[in-house]
Every structure is written in C-alpha cells, then in structure tokens.
Coordinates of C-alpha atoms in Angstrom, one line a residue:
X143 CA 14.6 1.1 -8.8
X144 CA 17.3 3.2 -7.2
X145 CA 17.0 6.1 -9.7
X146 CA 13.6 7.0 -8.9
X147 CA 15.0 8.4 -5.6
X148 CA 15.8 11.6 -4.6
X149 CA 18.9 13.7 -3.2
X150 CA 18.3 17.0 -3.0
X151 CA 15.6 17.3 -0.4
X152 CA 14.1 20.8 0.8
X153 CA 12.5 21.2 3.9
X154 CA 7.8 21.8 3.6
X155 CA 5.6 23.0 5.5
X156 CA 3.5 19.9 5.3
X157 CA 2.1 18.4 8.3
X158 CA 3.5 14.9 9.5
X159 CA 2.5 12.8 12.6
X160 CA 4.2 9.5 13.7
X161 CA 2.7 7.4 17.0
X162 CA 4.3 4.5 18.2
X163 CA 2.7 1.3 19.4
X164 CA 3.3 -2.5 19.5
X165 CA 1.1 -3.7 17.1
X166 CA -1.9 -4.6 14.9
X167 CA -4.5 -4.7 17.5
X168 CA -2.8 -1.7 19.6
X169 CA -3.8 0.8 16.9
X170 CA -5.9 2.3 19.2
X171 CA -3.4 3.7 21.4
X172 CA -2.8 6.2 18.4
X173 CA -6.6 7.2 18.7
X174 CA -5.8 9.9 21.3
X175 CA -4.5 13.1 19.4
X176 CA -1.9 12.9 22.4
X177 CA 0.0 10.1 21.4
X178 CA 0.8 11.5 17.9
X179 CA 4.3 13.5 17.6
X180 CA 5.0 15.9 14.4
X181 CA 7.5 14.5 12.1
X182 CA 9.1 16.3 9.5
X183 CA 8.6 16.0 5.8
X184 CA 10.8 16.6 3.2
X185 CA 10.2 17.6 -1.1
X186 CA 11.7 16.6 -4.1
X187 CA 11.8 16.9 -7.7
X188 CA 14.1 16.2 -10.9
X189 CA 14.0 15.2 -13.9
X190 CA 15.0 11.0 -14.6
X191 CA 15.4 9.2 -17.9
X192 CA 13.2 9.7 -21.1
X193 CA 12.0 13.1 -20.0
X194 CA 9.7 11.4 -17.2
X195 CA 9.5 13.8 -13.8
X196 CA 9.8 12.6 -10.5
X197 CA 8.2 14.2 -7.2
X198 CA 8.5 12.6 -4.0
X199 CA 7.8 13.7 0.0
X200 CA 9.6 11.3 2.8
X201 CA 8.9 11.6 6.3
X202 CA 11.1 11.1 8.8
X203 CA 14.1 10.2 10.4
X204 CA 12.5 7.6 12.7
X205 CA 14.3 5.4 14.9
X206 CA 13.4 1.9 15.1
X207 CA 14.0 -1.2 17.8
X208 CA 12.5 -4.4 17.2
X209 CA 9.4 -5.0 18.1
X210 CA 8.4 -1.7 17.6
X211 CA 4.9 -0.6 15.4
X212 CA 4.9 3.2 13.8
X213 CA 2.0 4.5 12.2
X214 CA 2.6 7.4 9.9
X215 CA 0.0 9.9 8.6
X216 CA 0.4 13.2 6.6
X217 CA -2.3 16.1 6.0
X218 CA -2.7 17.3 2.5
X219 CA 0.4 16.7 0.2
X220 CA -0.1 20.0 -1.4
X221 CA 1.9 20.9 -4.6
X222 CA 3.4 17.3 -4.7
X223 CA 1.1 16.5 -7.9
X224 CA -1.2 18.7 -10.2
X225 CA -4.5 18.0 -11.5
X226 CA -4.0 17.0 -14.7
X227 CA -0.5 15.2 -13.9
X228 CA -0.1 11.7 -15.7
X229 CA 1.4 9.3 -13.0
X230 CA 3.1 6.1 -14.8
X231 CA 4.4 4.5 -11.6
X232 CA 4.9 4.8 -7.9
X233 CA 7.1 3.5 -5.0
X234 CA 6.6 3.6 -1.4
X235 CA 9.7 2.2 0.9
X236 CA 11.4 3.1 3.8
X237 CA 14.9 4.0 3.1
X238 CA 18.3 4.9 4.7
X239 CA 18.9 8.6 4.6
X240 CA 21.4 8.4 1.3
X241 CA 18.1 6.5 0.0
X242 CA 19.1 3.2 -0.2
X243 CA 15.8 0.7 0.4
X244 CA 15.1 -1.5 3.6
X245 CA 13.7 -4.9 2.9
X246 CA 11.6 -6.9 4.6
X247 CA 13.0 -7.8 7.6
X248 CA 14.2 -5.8 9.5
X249 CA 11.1 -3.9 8.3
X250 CA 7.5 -4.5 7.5
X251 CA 5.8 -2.0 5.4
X252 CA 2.4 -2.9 6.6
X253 CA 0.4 -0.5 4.2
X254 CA 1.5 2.5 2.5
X255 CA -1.8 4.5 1.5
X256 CA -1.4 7.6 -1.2
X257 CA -5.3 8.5 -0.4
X258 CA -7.4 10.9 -2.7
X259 CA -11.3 11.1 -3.4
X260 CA -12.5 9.6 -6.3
X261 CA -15.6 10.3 -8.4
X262 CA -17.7 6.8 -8.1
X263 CA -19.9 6.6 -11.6
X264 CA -22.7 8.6 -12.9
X265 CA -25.6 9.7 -10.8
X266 CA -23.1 8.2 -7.6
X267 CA -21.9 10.8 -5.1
X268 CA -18.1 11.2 -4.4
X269 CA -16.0 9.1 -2.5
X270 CA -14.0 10.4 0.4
X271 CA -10.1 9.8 1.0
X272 CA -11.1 7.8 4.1
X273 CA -13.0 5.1 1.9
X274 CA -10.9 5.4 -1.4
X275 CA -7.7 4.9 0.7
X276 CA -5.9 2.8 -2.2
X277 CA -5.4 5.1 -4.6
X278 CA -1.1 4.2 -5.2
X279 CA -0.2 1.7 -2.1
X280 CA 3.0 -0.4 -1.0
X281 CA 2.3 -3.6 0.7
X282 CA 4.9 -6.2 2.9
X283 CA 3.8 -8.9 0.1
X284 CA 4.5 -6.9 -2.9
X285 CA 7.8 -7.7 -1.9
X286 CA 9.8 -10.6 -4.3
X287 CA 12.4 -12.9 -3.7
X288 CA 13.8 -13.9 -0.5
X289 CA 16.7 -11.6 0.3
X290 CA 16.4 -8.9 2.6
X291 CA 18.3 -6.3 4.7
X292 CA 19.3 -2.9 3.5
X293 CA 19.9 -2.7 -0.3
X294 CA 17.6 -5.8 -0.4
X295 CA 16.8 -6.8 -4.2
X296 CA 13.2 -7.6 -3.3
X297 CA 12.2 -4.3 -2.0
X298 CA 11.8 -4.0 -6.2
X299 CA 8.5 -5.1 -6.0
X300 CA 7.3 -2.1 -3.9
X301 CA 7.3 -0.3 -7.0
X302 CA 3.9 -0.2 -8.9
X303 CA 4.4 1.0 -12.5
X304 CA 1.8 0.9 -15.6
X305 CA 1.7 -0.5 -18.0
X306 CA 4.1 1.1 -21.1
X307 CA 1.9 3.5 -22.5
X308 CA -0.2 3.8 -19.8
X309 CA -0.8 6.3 -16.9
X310 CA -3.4 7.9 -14.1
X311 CA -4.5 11.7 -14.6
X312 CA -4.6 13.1 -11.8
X313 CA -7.6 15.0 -9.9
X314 CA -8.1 16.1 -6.7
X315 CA -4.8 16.9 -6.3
X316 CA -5.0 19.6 -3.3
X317 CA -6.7 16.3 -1.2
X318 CA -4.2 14.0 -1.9
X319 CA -2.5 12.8 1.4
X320 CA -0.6 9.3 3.0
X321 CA -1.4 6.9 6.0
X322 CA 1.2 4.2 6.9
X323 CA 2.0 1.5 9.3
X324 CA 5.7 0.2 9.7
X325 CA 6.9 -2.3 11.8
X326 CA 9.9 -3.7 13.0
X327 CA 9.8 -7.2 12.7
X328 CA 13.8 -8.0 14.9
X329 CA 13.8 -10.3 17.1
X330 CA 14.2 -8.0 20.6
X331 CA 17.2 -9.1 22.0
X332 CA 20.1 -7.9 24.7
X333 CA 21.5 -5.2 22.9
X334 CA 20.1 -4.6 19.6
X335 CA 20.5 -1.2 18.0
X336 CA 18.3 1.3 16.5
X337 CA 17.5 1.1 12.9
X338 CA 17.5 4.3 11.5
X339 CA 15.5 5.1 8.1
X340 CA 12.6 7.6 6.5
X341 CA 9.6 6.8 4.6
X342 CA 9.5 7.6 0.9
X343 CA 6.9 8.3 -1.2
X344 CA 7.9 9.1 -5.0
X345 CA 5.9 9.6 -8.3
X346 CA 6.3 9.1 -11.9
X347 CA 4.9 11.6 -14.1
X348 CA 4.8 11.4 -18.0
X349 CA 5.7 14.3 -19.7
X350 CA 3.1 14.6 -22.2
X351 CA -0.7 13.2 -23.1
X352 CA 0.1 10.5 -25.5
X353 CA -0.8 7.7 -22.8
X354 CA -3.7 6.5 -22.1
X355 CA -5.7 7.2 -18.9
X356 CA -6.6 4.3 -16.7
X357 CA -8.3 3.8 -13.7
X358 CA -8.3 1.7 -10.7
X359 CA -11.1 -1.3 -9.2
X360 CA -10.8 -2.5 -6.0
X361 CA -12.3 -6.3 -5.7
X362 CA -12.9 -6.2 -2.0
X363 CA -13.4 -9.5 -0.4
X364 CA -16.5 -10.1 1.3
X365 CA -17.0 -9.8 5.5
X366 CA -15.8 -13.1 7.5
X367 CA -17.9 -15.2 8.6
X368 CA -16.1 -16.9 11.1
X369 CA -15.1 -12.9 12.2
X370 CA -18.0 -11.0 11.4
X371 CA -17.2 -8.6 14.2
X372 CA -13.4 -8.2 13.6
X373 CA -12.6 -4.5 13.8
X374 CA -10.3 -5.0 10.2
X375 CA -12.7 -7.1 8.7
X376 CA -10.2 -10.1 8.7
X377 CA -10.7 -13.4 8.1
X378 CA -8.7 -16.9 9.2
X379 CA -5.8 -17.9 6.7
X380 CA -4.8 -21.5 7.7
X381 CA -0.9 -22.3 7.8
X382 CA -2.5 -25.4 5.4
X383 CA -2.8 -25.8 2.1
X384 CA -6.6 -23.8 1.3
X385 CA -8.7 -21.9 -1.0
X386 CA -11.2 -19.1 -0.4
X387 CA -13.4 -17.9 -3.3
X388 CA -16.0 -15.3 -3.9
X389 CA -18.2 -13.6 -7.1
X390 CA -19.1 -10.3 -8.2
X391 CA -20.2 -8.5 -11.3
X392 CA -18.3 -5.6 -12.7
X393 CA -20.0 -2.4 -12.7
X394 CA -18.8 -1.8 -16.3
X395 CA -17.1 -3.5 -19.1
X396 CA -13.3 -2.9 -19.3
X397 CA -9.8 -4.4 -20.4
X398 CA -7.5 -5.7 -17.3
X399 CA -4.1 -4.4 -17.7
X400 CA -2.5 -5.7 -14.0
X401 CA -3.6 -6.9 -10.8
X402 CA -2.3 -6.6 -7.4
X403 CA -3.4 -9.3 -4.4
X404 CA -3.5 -6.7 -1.1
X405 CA -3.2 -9.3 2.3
X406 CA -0.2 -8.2 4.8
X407 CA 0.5 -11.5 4.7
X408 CA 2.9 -13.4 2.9
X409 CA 1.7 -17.0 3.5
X410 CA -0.9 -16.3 0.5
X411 CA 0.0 -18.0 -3.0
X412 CA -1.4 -16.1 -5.4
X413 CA -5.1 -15.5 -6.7
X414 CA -6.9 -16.5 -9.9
X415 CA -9.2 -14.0 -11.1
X416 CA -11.6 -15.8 -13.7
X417 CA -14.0 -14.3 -16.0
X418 CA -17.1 -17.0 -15.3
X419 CA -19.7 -17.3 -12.5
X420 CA -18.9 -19.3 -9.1
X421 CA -19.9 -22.7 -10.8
X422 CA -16.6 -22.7 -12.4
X423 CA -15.3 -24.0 -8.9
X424 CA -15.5 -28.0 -9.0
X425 CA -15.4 -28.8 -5.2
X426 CA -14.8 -32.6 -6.0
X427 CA -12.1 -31.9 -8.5
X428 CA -10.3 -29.7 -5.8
X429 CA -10.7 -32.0 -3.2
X430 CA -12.9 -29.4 -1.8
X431 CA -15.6 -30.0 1.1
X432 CA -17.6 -26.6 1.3
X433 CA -18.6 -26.4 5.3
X434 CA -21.1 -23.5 6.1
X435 CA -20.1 -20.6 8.1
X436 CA -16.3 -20.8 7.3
X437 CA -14.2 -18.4 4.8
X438 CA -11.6 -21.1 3.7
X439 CA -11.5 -24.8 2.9
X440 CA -8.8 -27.4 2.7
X441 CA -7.7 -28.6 -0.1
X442 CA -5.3 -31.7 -1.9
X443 CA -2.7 -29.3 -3.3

C-alpha cells in the first residue's frame, strides 16, 4: 500500500477549495462561495513495480482539531489521466506529509469522490459529474481491521484495485475532478493538538491493452420511507440486530467481478447480493415481521 505513494511532488495550477464546518447536517454553511478558502494542490508521477504508472494530486496541508468537518473540492484534474488510460486500482487517504496513511480515528474519510461523466446506454443522454459522482471513491467503512492512528494497517482497505487482469479505460479525462468530506472524529478536550495531514488521491495505470475493460453499476438503494424528505436520502439503521432488502433488474446481462457496500457507517455487517426475485426472502425463517412504512426490520440473528 505504501508504494503507491508519491515523493517528489511539483506544485499545479489546479484549483482547490477546502470549507470548514462541524458536521453532516452543517454542509450548508459551505453553500456560500464565501466560506470556501483555496488550497493548494500538488502532482505526481513515477513509475512502481511491473511497469504499472502511477499519477496522483493531494491537496493540502490542512490542520485539524477534533471535532472539526472539512469538505474538499477540486475543479478539473487536468492532465492527471488521459483518455484512453487503463486504471487497475485507486487509493484515496489522508496522509502525513512524508505520506504515511491516517486511519480511522483520528480521521474519518467521509467520501472521497473521483467524479467524471459517464455515457448511460444506447439511445440514453450522458450523465453529468454531479450525478455520476462514484466513478473511483474511498469510504470510512472500506476501512479493515480495528487498529488505527497514523501508519494504521486498516487504512489498506481504502485502496480499490481490479481484479488481475482487469482495468477501466478512461474517457472524459479533461472533466475528471474530486469532492470530499473529512472529519475529525477526537474527542475535543483541554489541550489537544492539531493534526496535520493532506488528502491523496493516486492512480494505477497499466502499461499496455492486454486487460480487459470493465465498467462500473451503482445499485442505489431506494428513498426512505420513514425519511422521505431527508436532504441525503438517508434512512434509520437500528443499533439492533436488522435487515433491509430491496429488488431490481439489471439493465444488461454481465459477469460480477467485486462489490463494494457504500454507507459511512460502520455499524453495517455486510450485504448479500442474490441473483433471484424478492421472494427469496423467507420472513418466517428470518424471524422477520415486515411492518409497512418502515426501511428495516428486526431480526433473530
């Protein structure tokens, strides 16, 4: 994981903006194009093993005290990738300024959004950055294992890579940009110091065509019901024991190569994605008692 990072950064003249604010449902402080500051942001390439190529941009330094919330947006990444690059894995961390990764805690990674527009199927009009926002992402609960701190171990799982063999071409390069939120989840207390740290974003690129293109689905789970007017579209997750389910036909037929499970929370224990309709679910075996209106129901274990 370490080696993907860079060393010898060079100074761009890409835009970067960083707001501060205290949380999830303060994001509307950042609305005011006043509350945004520039931040710098910083290029780098080299070669790493097998001939791969790696390009990355990090933002930054911020300074962090607990408590704090920092979202992070760039305008176009331009010259980062090419159209026509093959990406075969991406990681997106925050990072000491020698490089070293920051776990969860002291810091959240809320979302890390590499955006582009994507073509949406035959006879289907394009698909703006602003709607196909999860083109390569890092989440807080892609994170594994239960150490933290600088130099954590679990800060591993913020790196998405392909399957061997595998990789993304590249279009829309020249539209490519990054939206992020960070937060510092410290305790605030008498005395505690700033943490300082930059945001990374770095791509793999394969050196040649001999792997195969793939492309990406987003499963989106239905509105609430019990918060059909939520501004984020977020539903109740009990601290109990529970099981939410939904159905869906794919668009087209296909061969599932991975799957990631998107929440920014890390109370959720997995998800079973099951190629049959939604009579599959036996309520009574599950212990299940279906109530209307609701998004979740109890169950036995």
């Amino acid at each position: 994981y370490s080696s993907m990072f860079c060393r010898d950064w060079v100074h761009t003249d890409i835009v970067g903006k960083t707001c501060e604010h205290s949380g999830e449902e303060s994001l509307s402080e950042c609305e005011d194009e006043g509350g945004w500051t520039a931040v710098e942001v910083q290029r780098c390439s080299r070669a790493v093993s097998g001939g791969d190529l790696l390009r990355s941009v990090r933002l930054g330094p911020f300074f962090s005290v607990p408590g704090q919330w920092r979202s992070l947006m760039t305008h176009s990444l331009r010259g980062l990738l090419n159209d026509g690059d093959r990406v075969v894995s991406f990681v997106g961390a925050p990072v000491t300024e020698a490089g070293t990764r920051i776990g969860f805690p002291p810091l959240h990674v809320h979302h890390v959004h590499v955006r582009k527009p994507e073509r949406s199927g035959a006879m289907q009009p394009p698909v703006g950055r602003e709607r196909a926002s999860h083109w390569f992402e890092t989440h807080g609960d892609y994170s594994r294992g239960d150490d933290f701190g600088v130099g954590a171990r679990s800060a591993a799982g913020y790196a998405t890579r392909l399957p061997e063999g595998h990789c993304y071409v590249v279009t829309s390069a020249e539209q490519i940009d990054l939206n992020a939120e960070v937060n510092d989840v410290r305790v605030d207390a008498s005395g505690a110091s700033e943490l300082s740290y930059y945001l990374e974003a770095a791509f793999t690129l394969a050196p040649d065509a001999d792997c195969k293109p793939v492309s990406k689905f987003w499963l989106r789970r239905p509105r609430s019901r019990e918060l059909p007017t939520d501004v984020w579209e977020r539903y109740a997750a009990p601290s109990t024991d529970s099981v939410t389910w939904w159905s869906g036909k794919m668009p087209s037929s296909g061969r599932l190569l991975h799957a990631w499970l998107h929440t920014h929370r890390s109370r959720f224990g997995g998800l079973l994605l099951l190629a049959a309709g939604p009579e599959v679910v036996n309520c009574a075996a599950l212990g299940i008692t279906p109530a209307d209106g609701v998004d979740v129901a109890p169950v036995r274990n």
